[in-house]
Coordinates of C-alpha atoms in Angstrom, one line a residue:
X1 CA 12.2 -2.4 -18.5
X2 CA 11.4 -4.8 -21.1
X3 CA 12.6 -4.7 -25.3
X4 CA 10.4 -3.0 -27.7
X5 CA 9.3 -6.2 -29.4
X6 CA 7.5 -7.6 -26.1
X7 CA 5.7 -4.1 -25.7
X8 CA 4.7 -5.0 -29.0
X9 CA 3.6 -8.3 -28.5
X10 CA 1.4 -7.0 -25.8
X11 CA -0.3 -4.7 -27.7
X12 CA -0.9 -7.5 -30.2
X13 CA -2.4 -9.5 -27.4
X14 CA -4.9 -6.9 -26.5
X15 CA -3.2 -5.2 -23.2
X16 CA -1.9 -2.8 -25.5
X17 CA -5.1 -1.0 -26.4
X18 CA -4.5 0.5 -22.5
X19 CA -1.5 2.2 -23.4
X20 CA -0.7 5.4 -21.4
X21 CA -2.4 8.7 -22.3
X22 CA 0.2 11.4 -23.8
X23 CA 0.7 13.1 -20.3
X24 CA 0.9 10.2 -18.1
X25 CA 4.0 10.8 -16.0
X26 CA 2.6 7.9 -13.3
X27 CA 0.6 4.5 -12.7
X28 CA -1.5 3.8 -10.0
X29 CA -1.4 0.1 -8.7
X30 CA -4.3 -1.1 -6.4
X31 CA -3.3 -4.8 -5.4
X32 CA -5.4 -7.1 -3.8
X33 CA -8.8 -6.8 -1.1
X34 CA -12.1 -8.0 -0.6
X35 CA -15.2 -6.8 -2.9
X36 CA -19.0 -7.1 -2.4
X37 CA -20.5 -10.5 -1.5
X38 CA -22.1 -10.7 -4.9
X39 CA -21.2 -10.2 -8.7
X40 CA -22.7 -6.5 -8.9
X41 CA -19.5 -4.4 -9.1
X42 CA -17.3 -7.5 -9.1
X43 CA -16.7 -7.8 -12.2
X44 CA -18.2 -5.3 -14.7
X45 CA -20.0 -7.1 -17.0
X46 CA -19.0 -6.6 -20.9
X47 CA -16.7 -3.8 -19.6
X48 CA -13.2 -5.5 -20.0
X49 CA -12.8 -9.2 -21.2
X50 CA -9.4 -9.3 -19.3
X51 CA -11.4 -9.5 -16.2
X52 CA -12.3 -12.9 -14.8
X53 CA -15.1 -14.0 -12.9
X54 CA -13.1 -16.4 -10.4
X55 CA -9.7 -14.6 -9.9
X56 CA -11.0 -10.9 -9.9
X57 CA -14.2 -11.7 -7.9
X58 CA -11.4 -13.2 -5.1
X59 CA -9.7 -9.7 -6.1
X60 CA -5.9 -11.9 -6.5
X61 CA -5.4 -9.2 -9.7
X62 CA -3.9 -6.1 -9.6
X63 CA -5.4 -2.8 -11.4
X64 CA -3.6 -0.2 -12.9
X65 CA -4.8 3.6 -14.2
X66 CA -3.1 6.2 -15.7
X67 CA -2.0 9.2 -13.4
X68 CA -1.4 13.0 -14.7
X69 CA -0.2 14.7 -11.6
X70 CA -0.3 18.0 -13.1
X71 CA -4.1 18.0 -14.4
X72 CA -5.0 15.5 -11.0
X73 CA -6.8 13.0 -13.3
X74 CA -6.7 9.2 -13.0
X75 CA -8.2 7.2 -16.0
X76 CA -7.8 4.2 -18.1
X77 CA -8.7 1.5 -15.5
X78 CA -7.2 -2.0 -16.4
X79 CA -5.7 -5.3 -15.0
X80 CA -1.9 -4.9 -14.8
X81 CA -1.4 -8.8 -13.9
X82 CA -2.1 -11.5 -11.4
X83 CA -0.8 -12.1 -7.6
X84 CA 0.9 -15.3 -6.7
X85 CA -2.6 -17.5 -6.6
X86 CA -0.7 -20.8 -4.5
X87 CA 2.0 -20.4 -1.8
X88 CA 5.3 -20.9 -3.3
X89 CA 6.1 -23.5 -0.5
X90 CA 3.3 -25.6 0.4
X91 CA 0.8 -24.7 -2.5
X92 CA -2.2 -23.8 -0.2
X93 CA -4.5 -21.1 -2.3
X94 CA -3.5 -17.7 -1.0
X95 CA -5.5 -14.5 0.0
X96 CA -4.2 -10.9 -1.1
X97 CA -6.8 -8.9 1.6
X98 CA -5.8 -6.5 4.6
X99 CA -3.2 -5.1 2.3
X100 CA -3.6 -1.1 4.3
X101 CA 0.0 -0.4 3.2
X102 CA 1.5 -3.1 1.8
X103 CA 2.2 -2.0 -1.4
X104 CA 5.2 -0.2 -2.1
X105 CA 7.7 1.1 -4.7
X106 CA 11.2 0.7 -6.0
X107 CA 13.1 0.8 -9.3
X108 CA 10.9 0.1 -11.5
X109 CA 9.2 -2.8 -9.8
X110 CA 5.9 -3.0 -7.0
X111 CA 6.6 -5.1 -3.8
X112 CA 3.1 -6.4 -2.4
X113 CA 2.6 -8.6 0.9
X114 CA 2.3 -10.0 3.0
X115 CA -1.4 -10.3 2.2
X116 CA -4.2 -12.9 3.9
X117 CA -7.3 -13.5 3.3
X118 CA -8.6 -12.8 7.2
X119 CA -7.3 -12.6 10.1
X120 CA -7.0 -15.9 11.0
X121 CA -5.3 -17.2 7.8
X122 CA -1.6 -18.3 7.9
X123 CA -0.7 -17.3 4.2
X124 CA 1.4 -13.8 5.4
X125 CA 4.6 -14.8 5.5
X126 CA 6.4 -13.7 2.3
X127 CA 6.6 -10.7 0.0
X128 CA 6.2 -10.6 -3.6
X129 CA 7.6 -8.3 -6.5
X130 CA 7.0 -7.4 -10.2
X131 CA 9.0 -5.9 -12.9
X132 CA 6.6 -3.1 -14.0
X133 CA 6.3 -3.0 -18.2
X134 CA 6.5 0.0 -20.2
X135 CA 2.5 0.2 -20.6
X136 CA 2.2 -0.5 -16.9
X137 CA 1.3 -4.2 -17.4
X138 CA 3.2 -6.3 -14.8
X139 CA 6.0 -9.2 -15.2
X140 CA 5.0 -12.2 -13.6
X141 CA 5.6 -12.0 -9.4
X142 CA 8.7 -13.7 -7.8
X143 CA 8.5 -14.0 -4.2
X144 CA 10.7 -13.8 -1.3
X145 CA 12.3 -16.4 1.1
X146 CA 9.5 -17.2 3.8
X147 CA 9.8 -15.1 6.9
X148 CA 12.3 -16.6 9.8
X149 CA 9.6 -18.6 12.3
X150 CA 8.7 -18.3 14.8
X151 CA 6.4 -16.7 15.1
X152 CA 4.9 -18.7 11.6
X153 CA 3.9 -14.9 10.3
X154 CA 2.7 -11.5 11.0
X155 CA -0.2 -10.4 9.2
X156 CA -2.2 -7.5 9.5
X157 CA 0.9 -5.6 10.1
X158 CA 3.1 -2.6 8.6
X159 CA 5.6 -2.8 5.6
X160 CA 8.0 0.5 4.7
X161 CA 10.6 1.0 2.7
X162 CA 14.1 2.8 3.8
X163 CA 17.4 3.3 2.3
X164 CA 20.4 3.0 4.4
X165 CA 23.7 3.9 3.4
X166 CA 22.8 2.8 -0.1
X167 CA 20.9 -0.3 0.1
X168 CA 17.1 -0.3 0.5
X169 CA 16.0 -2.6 3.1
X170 CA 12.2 -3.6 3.4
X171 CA 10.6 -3.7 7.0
X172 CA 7.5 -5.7 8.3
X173 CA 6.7 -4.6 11.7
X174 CA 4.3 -6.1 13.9
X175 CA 1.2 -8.0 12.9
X176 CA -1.1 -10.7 13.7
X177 CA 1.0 -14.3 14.2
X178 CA -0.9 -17.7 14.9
X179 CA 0.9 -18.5 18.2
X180 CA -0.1 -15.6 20.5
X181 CA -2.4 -13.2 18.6
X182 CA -0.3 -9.6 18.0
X183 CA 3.6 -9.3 17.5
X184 CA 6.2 -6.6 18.4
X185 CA 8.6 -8.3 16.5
X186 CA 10.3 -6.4 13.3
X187 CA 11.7 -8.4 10.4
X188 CA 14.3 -6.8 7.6
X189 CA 15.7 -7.9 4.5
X190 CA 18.3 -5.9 1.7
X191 CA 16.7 -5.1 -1.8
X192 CA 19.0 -5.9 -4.6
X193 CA 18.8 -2.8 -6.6
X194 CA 19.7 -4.4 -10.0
X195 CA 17.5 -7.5 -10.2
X196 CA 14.6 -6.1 -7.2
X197 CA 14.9 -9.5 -5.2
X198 CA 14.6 -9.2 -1.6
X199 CA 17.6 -10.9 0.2
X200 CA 17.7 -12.8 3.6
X201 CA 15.8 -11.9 6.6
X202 CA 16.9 -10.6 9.8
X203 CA 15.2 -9.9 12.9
X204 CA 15.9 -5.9 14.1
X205 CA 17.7 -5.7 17.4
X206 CA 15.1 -3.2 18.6
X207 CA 11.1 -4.2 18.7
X208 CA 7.8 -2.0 18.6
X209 CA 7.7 0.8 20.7
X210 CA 4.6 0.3 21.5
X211 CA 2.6 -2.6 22.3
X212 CA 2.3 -5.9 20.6
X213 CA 0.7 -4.3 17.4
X214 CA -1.2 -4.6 14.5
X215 CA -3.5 -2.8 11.8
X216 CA -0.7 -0.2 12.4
X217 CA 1.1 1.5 9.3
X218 CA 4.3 2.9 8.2
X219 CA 6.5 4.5 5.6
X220 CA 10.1 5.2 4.8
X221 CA 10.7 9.1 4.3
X222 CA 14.6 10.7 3.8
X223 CA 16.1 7.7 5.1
X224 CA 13.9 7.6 8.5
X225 CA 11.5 4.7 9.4
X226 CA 8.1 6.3 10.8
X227 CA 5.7 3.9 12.2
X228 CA 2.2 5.0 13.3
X229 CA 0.8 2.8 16.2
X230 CA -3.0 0.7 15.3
X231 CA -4.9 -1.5 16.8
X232 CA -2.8 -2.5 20.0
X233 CA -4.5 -4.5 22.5
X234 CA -3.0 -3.0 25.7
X235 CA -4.8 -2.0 27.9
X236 CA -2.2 0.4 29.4
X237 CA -3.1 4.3 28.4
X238 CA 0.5 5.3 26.9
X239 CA 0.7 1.8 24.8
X240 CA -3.1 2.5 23.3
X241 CA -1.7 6.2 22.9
X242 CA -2.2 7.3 18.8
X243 CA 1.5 7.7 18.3
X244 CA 3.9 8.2 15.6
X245 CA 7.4 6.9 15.8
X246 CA 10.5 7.5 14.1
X247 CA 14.2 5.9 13.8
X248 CA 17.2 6.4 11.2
X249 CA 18.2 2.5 10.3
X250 CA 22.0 1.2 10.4
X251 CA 24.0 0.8 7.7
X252 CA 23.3 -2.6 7.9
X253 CA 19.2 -2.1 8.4
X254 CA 19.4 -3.4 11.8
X255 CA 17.3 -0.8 14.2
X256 CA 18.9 -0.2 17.5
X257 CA 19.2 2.8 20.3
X258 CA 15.3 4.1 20.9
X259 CA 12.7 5.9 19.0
X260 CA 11.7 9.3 18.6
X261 CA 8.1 9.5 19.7
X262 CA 5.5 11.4 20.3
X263 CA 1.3 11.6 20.3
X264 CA -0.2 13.1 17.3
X265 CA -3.4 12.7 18.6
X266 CA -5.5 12.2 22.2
X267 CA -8.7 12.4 20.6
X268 CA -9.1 8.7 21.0
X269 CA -7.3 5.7 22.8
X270 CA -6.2 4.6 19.5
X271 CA -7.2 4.5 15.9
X272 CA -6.2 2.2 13.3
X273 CA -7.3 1.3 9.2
X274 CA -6.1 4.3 8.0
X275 CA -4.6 5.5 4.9
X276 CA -0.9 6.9 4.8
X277 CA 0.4 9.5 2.6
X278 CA 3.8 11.9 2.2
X279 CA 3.4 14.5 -0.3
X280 CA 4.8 18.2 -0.9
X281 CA 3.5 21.0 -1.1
X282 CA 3.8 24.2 -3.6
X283 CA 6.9 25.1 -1.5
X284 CA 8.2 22.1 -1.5
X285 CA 8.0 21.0 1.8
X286 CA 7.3 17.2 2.6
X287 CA 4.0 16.5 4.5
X288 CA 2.8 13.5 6.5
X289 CA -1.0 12.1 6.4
X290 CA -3.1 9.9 8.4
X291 CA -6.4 10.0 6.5
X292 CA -9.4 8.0 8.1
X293 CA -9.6 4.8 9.4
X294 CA -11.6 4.1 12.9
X295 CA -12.9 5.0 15.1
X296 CA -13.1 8.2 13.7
X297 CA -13.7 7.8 9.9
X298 CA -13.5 11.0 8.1
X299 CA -10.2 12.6 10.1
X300 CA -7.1 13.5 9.1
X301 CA -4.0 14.1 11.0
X302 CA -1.4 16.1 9.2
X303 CA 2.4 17.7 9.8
X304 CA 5.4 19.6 8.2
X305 CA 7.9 16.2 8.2
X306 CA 10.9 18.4 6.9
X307 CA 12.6 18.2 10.3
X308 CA 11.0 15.0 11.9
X309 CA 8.9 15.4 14.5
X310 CA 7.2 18.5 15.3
X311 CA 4.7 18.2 17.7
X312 CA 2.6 20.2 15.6
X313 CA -0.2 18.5 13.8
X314 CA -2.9 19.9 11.8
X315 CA -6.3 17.9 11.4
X316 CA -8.9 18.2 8.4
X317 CA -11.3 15.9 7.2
X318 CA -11.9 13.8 4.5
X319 CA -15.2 14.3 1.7
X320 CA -16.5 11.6 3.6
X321 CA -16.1 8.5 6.1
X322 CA -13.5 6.0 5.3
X323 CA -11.9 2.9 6.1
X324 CA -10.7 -0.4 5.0
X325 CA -8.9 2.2 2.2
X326 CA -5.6 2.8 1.2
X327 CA -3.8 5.8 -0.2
X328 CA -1.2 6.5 -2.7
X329 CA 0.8 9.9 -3.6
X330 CA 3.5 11.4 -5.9
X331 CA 4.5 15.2 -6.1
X332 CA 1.3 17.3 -4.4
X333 CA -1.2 14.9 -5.4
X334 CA -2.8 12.0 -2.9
X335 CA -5.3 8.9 -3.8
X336 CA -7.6 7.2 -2.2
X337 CA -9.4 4.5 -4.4
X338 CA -11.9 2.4 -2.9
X339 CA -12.5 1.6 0.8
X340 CA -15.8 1.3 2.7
X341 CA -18.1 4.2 3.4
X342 CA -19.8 1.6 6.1
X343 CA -19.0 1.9 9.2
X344 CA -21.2 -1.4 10.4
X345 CA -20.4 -3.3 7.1
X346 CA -16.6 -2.5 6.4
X347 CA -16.0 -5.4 3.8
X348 CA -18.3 -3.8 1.2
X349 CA -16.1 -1.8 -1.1
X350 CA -16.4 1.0 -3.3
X351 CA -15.2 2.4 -6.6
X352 CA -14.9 6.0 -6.1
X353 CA -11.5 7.3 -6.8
X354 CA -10.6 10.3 -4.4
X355 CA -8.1 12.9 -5.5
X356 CA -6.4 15.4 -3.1
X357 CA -4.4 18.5 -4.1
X358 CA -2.0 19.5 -2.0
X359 CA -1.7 23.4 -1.3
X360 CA 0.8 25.4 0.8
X361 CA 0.8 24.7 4.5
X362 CA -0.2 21.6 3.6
X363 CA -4.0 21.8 2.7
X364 CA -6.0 19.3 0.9
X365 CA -8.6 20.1 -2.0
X366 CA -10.5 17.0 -2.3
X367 CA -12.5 15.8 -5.8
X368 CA -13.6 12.4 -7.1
X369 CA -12.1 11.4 -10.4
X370 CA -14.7 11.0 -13.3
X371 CA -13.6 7.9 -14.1
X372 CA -14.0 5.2 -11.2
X373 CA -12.3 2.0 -10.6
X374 CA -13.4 -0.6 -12.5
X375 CA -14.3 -2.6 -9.3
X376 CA -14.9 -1.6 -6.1
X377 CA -12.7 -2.9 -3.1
X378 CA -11.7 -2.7 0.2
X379 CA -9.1 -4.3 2.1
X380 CA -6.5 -3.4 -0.9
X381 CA -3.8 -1.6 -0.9
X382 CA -1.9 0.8 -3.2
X383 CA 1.1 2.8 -4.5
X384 CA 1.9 5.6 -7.5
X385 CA 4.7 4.4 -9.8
X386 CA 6.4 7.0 -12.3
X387 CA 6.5 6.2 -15.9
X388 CA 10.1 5.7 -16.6
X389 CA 9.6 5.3 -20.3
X390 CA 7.1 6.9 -22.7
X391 CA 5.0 4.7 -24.3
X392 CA 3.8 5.2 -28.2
X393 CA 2.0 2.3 -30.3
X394 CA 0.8 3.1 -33.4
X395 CA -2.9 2.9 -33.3
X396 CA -3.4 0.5 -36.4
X397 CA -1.4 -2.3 -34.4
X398 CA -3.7 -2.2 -31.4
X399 CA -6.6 -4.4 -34.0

């Protein structure tokens, strides 16, 4: 975290007047997306000069709010700081959209990527970080080393975090790739836990095991890698299966043996755009969520993780139909801000905030926040960071 005086400074510059509410113990981060095709919504007008009609309209900001996940609120919308806006190599203008779960946390820092801005676009091929301030403005980004080639990048794809034997290593597994459409491939690099840079890549002995995959998700929980199958194109039954997959990395983050699988759902051939989410419950047990996402837009797919893979899985549904969203949790509270309610016109976004409590057995209690995001977006993606440091400016300073 950064000295005193620059928390300071910021307040003096204006960010400062954002500074958390008494009983924030979290930030929310939504990175990157796609918003409606025209100002309205885009960027608020007279609502926050720190908005700007170029960069936020092409949504390459990131917004933060202040999280109180014992009252369930999320308030005090504001820009936390700006995505890489060239690529660090060849200097071509970069998109930050299909972000689905590309947002994570670690230490004190956000990791975002790889983003594109469509499917088509040949941007994905690096991850960026942040330093997360004390007021839950963000450092400027570094970036990675560029993914090993071929293929030239994998877009569209899953990212998790996972410790192994100490070291958090990042993952990127399948995606979109510009040589031959959808990828199996898995790419993995070590976190340095004292400066957050992300080390050398290696490609992971074992691939999907599913089909060549993308829109598909993933998250790292206790050490295991789970990976829920997407959007796969084959056309054989058991690779379109909906599947969740699991695997306990090496010591050195290389994947190898098999997975643990099995099919959470036969309601469909496949479904893909959802939301992810872990969160525990009032007995403390750890609970996996798939919330939305097509073809089926308002489901959700739940189970006990405590012990892996059950084969029991619970389903509920959301207030309403979602996609093009992303979630975010911490202790027995879930978030979904944004997404498209339009299920013929996913790119338009909206600003509702959803809020989910999560009782015992693993039951959701759904509300919208009163306060919505100050633009409205799809495409993004998002993560909960805790506050590591309390925050306290005296009010006369913030003028």
């Amino acid at each position: 975290m950064r000295p005193t005086a620059l928390l300071v400074a910021a307040a003096l510059a204006g960010f400062g007047a954002t500074a958390a509410h008494a009983d924030t113990d979290h930030y929310l981060f939504v990175a990157g997306g796609y918003s409606t095709s025209d100002d309205e919504g885009v960027v608020p007008d007279g609502v926050d000069n720190e908005l700007d009609a170029r960069l936020d309209r092409d949504l390459r900001s990131v917004l933060v709010a202040d999280v109180d996940t014992e009252a369930k609120t999320v308030t005090n919308w504001r820009r936390a700081g700006l995505l890489p806006l060239e690529h660090p190599d060849t200097e071509e203008p970069l998109g930050w959209g299909y972000m689905g779960v590309q947002v994570n946390y670690l230490n004190g820092r956000i990791y975002v990527g790889p983003g594109t801005s469509d499917a088509s676009g040949n941007t994905a091929d690096f991850i960026a970080w942040a330093d997360i301030n004390p007021d839950g403005s963000l450092e400027e980004f570094q970036t990675s080393e560029r993914f090993p080639s071929p293929p030239t990048n994998q877009r569209i794809g899953a990212t998790a975090l996972v410790e192994a034997d100490g070291t958090h290593y990042i993952y990127q597994l399948g995606g979109n790739q510009d040589e031959t459409g959808q990828t199996n491939r898995i790419i993995y690099a070590p976190i340095d836990d004292s400066t957050g840079a992300v080390g050398s890549w290696s490609t992971a002995t074992l691939t999907l095991p599913t089909a060549d995959d993308w829109f598909n998700t993933a998250v790292g929980i206790d050490g295991t890698l789970v990976h829920i199958s997407g959007h796969q194109p084959g056309e054989d039954a058991e690779d379109r299966s909906m599947r969740v997959d699991l695997i306990i990395p090496q010591a050195n983050g290389d994947l190898t043996g098999s997975w643990a699988s099995e099919v959470y759902s036969t309601d469909y051939p496949r479904s893909w755009d959802q939301g992810i989410a872990t969160a525990v419950d009032p007995l403390g047990d750890t609970y996996l969520y798939i919330l939305g996402g097509a073809p089926d837009y308002d489901h959700i797919y739940f189970t006990d993780f405590a012990f892996g893979l059950t084969g029991v899985w619970q389903t509920a549904t959301l207030p309403e139909g979602l996609r093009r969203s992303t979630a975010a949790s911490a202790n027995d509270m879930i978030v979904m801000p944004g997404g498209s309610v339009d299920s013929s016109s996913y790119v338009e976004g909206t600003n509702t905030v959803r809020i989910a409590t999560v009782g015992e057995g693993g039951d959701l209690t759904w509300e919208d926040a009163a306060e919505p995001m100050m633009q409205e977006r799809s495409f993004h993606g998002a993560v909960m960071a805790p506050v590591e440091e309390a925050v306290s400016v005296p009010e006369w300073m913030l003028y």
